[in-house]
Coordinates of C-alpha atoms and ligand atoms in Angstrom, one line a residue:
M60 CA 121.8 88.0 86.2
R61 CA 120.3 88.5 89.7
A62 CA 121.3 91.4 91.9
S63 CA 123.8 90.6 94.6
T64 CA 122.2 89.5 97.9
T65 CA 124.2 91.7 100.2
R66 CA 123.2 95.1 99.2
P67 CA 123.7 98.3 101.3
V68 CA 120.6 99.7 103.0
F69 CA 119.1 102.7 101.2
Q70 CA 120.2 105.9 102.9
P71 CA 118.4 109.1 101.8
C72 CA 120.5 112.2 101.9
S73 CA 119.7 115.8 101.2
R74 CA 120.5 116.7 97.6
L75 CA 117.5 118.8 96.8
H76 CA 119.7 121.9 96.3
E77 CA 121.0 120.1 93.2
L78 CA 117.6 120.3 91.5
S79 CA 117.3 122.9 88.7
A80 CA 115.2 126.0 89.7
E81 CA 112.3 124.6 87.7
E82 CA 112.5 121.2 89.3
A83 CA 112.9 122.7 92.8
A84 CA 109.7 124.8 92.2
L85 CA 107.7 121.7 91.3
Y86 CA 109.2 119.6 94.0
A87 CA 108.1 122.2 96.5
Q88 CA 104.5 121.4 95.6
L89 CA 105.0 117.7 96.2
D90 CA 104.3 115.8 99.5
P91 CA 107.8 114.5 100.5
Q92 CA 106.1 111.8 102.5
K93 CA 104.4 110.4 99.4
I94 CA 107.3 110.1 97.0
P95 CA 106.9 106.7 95.4
Q96 CA 109.3 103.9 96.5
H97 CA 109.6 102.6 93.0
V98 CA 109.0 104.2 89.6
A99 CA 109.2 102.0 86.5
I100 CA 109.4 103.6 83.0
I101 CA 108.6 102.2 79.6
M102 CA 110.9 104.4 77.5
D103 CA 109.2 104.7 74.1
G104 CA 109.4 106.9 71.1
N105 CA 113.1 107.1 70.2
G106 CA 112.4 106.1 66.6
R107 CA 109.6 108.6 66.2
W108 CA 111.7 111.3 67.8
A109 CA 114.4 110.7 65.1
G110 CA 111.8 110.3 62.3
K111 CA 110.3 113.7 63.1
R112 CA 113.7 115.2 62.5
A113 CA 114.5 113.1 59.4
L114 CA 117.3 111.5 61.4
K115 CA 118.2 107.8 61.5
R116 CA 116.5 105.8 64.3
F117 CA 119.9 105.2 65.9
L118 CA 120.2 108.9 66.7
G119 CA 116.9 108.6 68.6
H120 CA 118.3 105.9 70.7
Q121 CA 121.4 107.9 71.3
Q122 CA 119.4 110.8 72.5
G123 CA 117.3 108.4 74.6
A124 CA 120.4 107.4 76.5
E125 CA 121.0 111.1 77.4
S126 CA 117.5 111.2 78.8
V127 CA 118.2 108.1 80.9
Q128 CA 121.0 110.0 82.7
F129 CA 119.1 113.2 83.3
V130 CA 116.1 111.3 84.7
V131 CA 118.2 109.0 86.9
E132 CA 120.1 112.0 88.4
T133 CA 116.8 113.8 89.2
A134 CA 115.5 110.6 90.8
S135 CA 118.6 110.4 92.9
R136 CA 118.3 114.0 94.0
I137 CA 114.8 113.4 95.3
N138 CA 115.8 110.2 97.1
L139 CA 113.7 107.9 94.9
P140 CA 114.7 104.5 96.2
F141 CA 114.2 102.5 93.0
I142 CA 113.9 103.4 89.4
T143 CA 113.5 100.6 86.7
L144 CA 113.9 101.4 83.0
Y145 CA 112.7 99.1 80.2
A146 CA 115.7 99.4 78.0
F147 CA 115.6 96.4 75.8
S148 CA 112.9 93.7 75.7
L149 CA 113.2 90.1 74.7
E150 CA 110.9 90.9 71.8
N151 CA 113.1 93.8 70.7
N152 CA 116.0 91.3 70.6
L153 CA 114.0 88.9 68.5
R154 CA 112.1 91.2 66.2
R155 CA 114.3 94.2 65.5
P156 CA 116.8 94.2 62.6
K157 CA 120.2 92.9 63.7
S158 CA 121.8 96.2 62.9
E159 CA 119.5 98.0 65.4
V160 CA 120.1 95.4 68.1
N161 CA 123.8 95.6 67.6
F162 CA 123.7 99.4 67.8
L163 CA 121.6 99.2 71.1
M164 CA 124.2 96.8 72.5
K165 CA 127.1 99.1 71.6
L166 CA 125.1 102.1 73.0
L167 CA 124.5 100.3 76.2
R168 CA 128.2 99.5 76.6
S169 CA 129.3 103.1 75.9
Y170 CA 126.6 104.4 78.2
L171 CA 127.8 102.3 81.0
V172 CA 131.5 103.1 80.4
G173 CA 130.7 106.8 80.1
N174 CA 128.4 107.1 83.1
V175 CA 129.7 105.0 85.9
K176 CA 131.6 108.0 87.3
R177 CA 128.4 110.0 87.3
M178 CA 126.5 107.2 88.9
N179 CA 129.0 107.1 91.7
D180 CA 128.9 110.9 92.0
N181 CA 125.1 110.6 92.4
N182 CA 125.4 107.6 94.8
V183 CA 123.4 105.4 92.3
R184 CA 123.7 101.7 92.3
M185 CA 123.2 99.8 88.9
E186 CA 121.5 96.5 88.6
Y187 CA 119.8 94.5 85.8
I188 CA 116.9 92.3 85.3
G189 CA 116.2 90.0 82.3
R190 CA 117.8 87.0 80.5
I191 CA 121.2 88.7 80.7
C192 CA 123.0 85.4 80.0
E193 CA 121.7 85.6 76.4
L194 CA 123.4 88.9 75.7
P195 CA 126.8 89.1 74.0
S196 CA 129.6 88.2 76.4
E197 CA 131.4 91.5 76.0
V198 CA 128.1 93.3 76.9
Q199 CA 127.7 91.1 80.0
D200 CA 131.2 91.8 81.1
T201 CA 130.7 95.6 80.9
M202 CA 127.4 95.3 82.8
Q203 CA 129.1 93.2 85.5
W204 CA 131.8 95.8 85.8
A205 CA 129.3 98.7 86.1
S206 CA 127.3 97.0 88.7
E207 CA 130.4 96.1 90.7
A208 CA 131.7 99.6 90.4
T209 CA 128.5 101.0 91.9
A210 CA 127.6 98.2 94.3
R211 CA 128.5 100.1 97.4
N212 CA 126.4 103.1 96.6
T213 CA 123.5 103.7 99.1
G214 CA 121.2 106.0 97.1
T215 CA 118.8 105.2 94.2
T216 CA 119.0 101.8 92.6
L217 CA 118.8 102.0 88.9
T218 CA 117.6 98.7 87.4
L219 CA 117.9 98.3 83.6
A220 CA 115.5 95.7 82.2
L221 CA 117.6 94.2 79.4
N222 CA 116.5 91.3 77.2
Y223 CA 113.6 91.3 79.6
G224 CA 110.1 89.9 79.1
S225 CA 107.7 89.6 82.0
R226 CA 106.2 86.3 80.8
S227 CA 109.7 84.7 80.5
E228 CA 110.5 86.1 84.0
I229 CA 107.4 84.3 85.4
V230 CA 108.5 81.1 83.6
D231 CA 112.0 81.5 85.1
A232 CA 110.4 82.0 88.5
A233 CA 108.3 78.8 88.2
R234 CA 111.4 76.9 87.0
K235 CA 113.4 78.2 90.0
I236 CA 110.7 77.2 92.5
L237 CA 110.4 73.7 91.0
T238 CA 114.2 73.2 90.8
D239 CA 114.5 74.3 94.5
L240 CA 111.8 71.9 95.6
I241 CA 113.4 69.0 93.7
A242 CA 116.8 69.8 95.3
E243 CA 115.2 69.9 98.7
A244 CA 113.4 66.6 98.1
H245 CA 116.7 65.1 97.0
Q246 CA 118.5 66.4 100.1
R247 CA 115.8 64.9 102.3
G248 CA 115.9 61.6 100.5
C249 CA 112.1 61.7 99.6
S250 CA 110.0 62.2 96.5
L251 CA 108.7 65.6 95.4
E252 CA 105.2 64.4 96.1
D253 CA 106.1 63.3 99.6
L254 CA 107.8 66.7 100.3
I255 CA 104.7 68.6 99.2
Q256 CA 102.4 66.4 101.2
V257 CA 104.3 67.1 104.4
D258 CA 103.4 70.8 104.6
G259 CA 100.6 71.0 102.0
L260 CA 100.7 72.7 98.6
E261 CA 99.5 76.0 99.9
A262 CA 102.4 76.3 102.3
R263 CA 104.8 75.5 99.5
L264 CA 103.4 77.7 96.8
D265 CA 101.7 81.0 97.3
E266 CA 102.1 84.6 96.1
H267 CA 105.1 85.2 98.3
H268 CA 106.9 82.3 96.8
I269 CA 106.3 83.6 93.3
S270 CA 107.2 87.2 94.2
G271 CA 110.4 85.9 95.9
A272 CA 111.4 84.0 92.8
L273 CA 111.1 86.9 90.3
Y274 CA 114.1 88.9 89.2
T275 CA 112.7 91.8 91.3
A276 CA 112.4 89.8 94.6
H277 CA 114.5 92.4 96.5
M278 CA 112.5 95.5 95.3
P279 CA 109.1 96.8 96.3
D280 CA 106.5 96.6 93.5
P281 CA 106.4 99.8 91.4
D282 CA 104.0 102.4 92.8
L283 CA 104.1 104.3 89.5
V284 CA 104.6 103.1 85.9
I285 CA 105.3 105.8 83.3
R286 CA 105.0 105.2 79.6
T287 CA 106.2 107.8 77.1
S288 CA 105.1 108.4 73.5
G289 CA 101.4 108.0 74.2
E290 CA 101.0 104.3 73.6
Q291 CA 98.6 102.7 76.0
R292 CA 100.2 99.3 76.4
I293 CA 102.2 97.5 79.0
S294 CA 104.3 95.5 76.5
N295 CA 105.2 92.6 78.7
F296 CA 106.7 94.7 81.4
L297 CA 106.6 93.7 85.1
L298 CA 103.1 92.1 84.7
W299 CA 103.1 90.5 88.1
Q300 CA 104.6 93.5 89.9
I301 CA 102.3 96.2 88.6
A302 CA 99.1 94.6 89.7
Y303 CA 98.3 97.7 91.8
S304 CA 100.6 100.3 90.2
E305 CA 99.3 103.7 89.1
I306 CA 99.9 104.2 85.4
F307 CA 100.9 107.6 83.9
I308 CA 101.0 107.9 80.1
T309 CA 102.5 111.0 78.4
D310 CA 102.6 111.9 74.7
R311 CA 106.2 113.2 75.2
L312 CA 108.7 111.0 73.4
W313 CA 111.5 109.5 75.5
P314 CA 114.3 111.6 74.1
D315 CA 112.5 114.7 75.2
F316 CA 111.8 113.4 78.7
R317 CA 113.7 115.0 81.6
G318 CA 113.7 115.1 85.3
I319 CA 111.0 117.8 85.4
H320 CA 108.7 115.4 83.6
L321 CA 109.4 112.7 86.2
L322 CA 108.4 115.2 88.9
E323 CA 105.2 116.0 86.9
A324 CA 104.3 112.3 86.8
I325 CA 104.9 112.1 90.5
Q326 CA 102.7 115.1 91.1
N327 CA 100.0 113.4 89.1
Y328 CA 100.5 110.2 91.1
Q329 CA 100.2 112.0 94.4
K330 CA 96.7 113.1 93.4
R331 CA 95.5 109.6 92.9
E332 CA 93.7 107.6 95.5
R333 CA 95.2 104.1 95.7
R334 CA 92.7 101.5 96.8
F335 CA 94.4 98.2 96.3
G336 CA 91.0 96.6 95.8
G337 CA 89.6 98.2 98.9
L338 CA 87.3 101.2 99.3
G339 CA 90.0 103.9 99.8
E340 CA 90.3 106.5 102.5
T341 CA 87.5 108.7 101.2
F342 CA 85.0 106.0 101.8
T343 CA 83.9 106.6 105.5
D344 CA 81.9 104.6 108.0
E345 CA 79.1 107.1 107.4
D346 CA 79.1 106.1 103.7
L347 CA 78.8 102.5 104.9
D348 CA 75.9 103.3 107.2
A349 CA 74.2 105.1 104.4
L350 CA 74.1 102.0 102.2
E351 CA 70.7 100.4 101.9
P352 CA 70.4 97.0 103.6
A353 CA 70.8 94.1 101.2
A354 CA 67.2 92.9 101.7
E355 CA 65.8 96.3 100.5
V356 CA 68.2 96.3 97.5
A357 CA 67.1 92.8 96.6
E358 CA 63.4 93.8 96.7
E359 CA 64.1 96.9 94.6
I360 CA 65.8 94.7 92.0
V361 CA 62.8 92.3 91.8
T362 CA 60.3 95.2 91.5
E363 CA 62.3 97.4 89.2
L364 CA 63.3 94.7 86.7
T365 CA 60.8 93.5 84.1
P366 CA 59.9 89.8 84.0
K367 CA 61.7 89.6 80.7
Q368 CA 64.9 90.8 82.2
L369 CA 64.6 88.3 85.0
A370 CA 63.7 85.4 82.8
P371 CA 66.4 82.7 82.6
R372 CA 68.3 82.8 79.3
Ligands
LIG630 C1 111.7 102.4 72.3 O1 111.8 103.3 71.2 C2 113.0 102.3 72.9 C3 113.8 101.2 72.9 C4 113.4 100.0 72.1 C5 115.0 101.1 73.5 C6 115.3 102.0 74.7 C7 116.7 102.4 74.6 C8 117.1 103.6 75.1 C9 116.3 104.6 75.8 C10 118.5 104.1 74.8 C11 119.5 103.2 75.4 C12 119.4 103.0 76.8 C13 120.4 102.8 77.7 C14 120.1 102.5 79.1 C15 121.7 103.1 77.2 P1 111.4 102.8 69.8 O2 112.6 102.6 69.0 O3 110.4 101.7 69.9 O4 110.6 104.1 69.3 P2 109.4 104.2 68.2 O5 108.2 103.4 68.9 O6 109.1 105.6 68.1 O7 109.9 103.5 67.0

């Protein structure tokens, strides 16, 4: 399921007074100009949260759904344009016991039914990414209903990644690009080879074409990825899109994660220097002037290294 193409423009509005006192105090320390455009969260640790309390795993997921709502509402109050939550991976679908998968599907439906009003009260629009068509039809129907019921909202876009895997997203994107090219060739009455030769392969396939064919084509890439429960993995989440994202890992388990912790992660993010492969703002022209000329460096390498180190292997 791809998001609808005619979406309302994001309209920030002043809802900071709705933050809790603790959140407001932390928000006051943030730079409002540097609020990320897009935060993506790998929600992890529901099972461990339940295990620590000798509860069934299902109750961890149930508590995790509560966290979703708290965090999304704080995101909407600070005018975060996009928040994407990894709710259910393709691998979860294939590798978890059927009973847990069925429970997660039921929980998703009841979460959507129970929270659409709150989403509307918070001006949040709901969208999805993933191979949604493989989910049970009654789940798809409820998802469709929730996205339609919130489609006119102009605040935060909450995207739930469901039956999502980043590699399969890239496969889907490649298939879409190829299918579109074949259709165009057919329409023009020429072969695919001829079509590509007209403009050249570079003009027909570059990074923009791939980004534009991903499920997330309409969103900026995440500025910040948060993972709860301390695991240091990306788990097949938005691999293409997070090429230059900042990553924040917290030991806190997802069911204990709240809006204040989102603000803490943003505070940490605001202290980072993003370089996107460049040198960053702190690297000045004076630093560049201070660098030794290449010839001197080359000479130093020759004189400093022993013949053995220089010998061909
Ligand atoms: C990881 O915890 C979490 C999931 C596999 C599912 C995430 C689901 C929710 C947060 C609740 C439902 C969400 C919505 C939107 C209604 P885990 O089970 O892998 O935890 P563990 O690693 O401690 O076992």
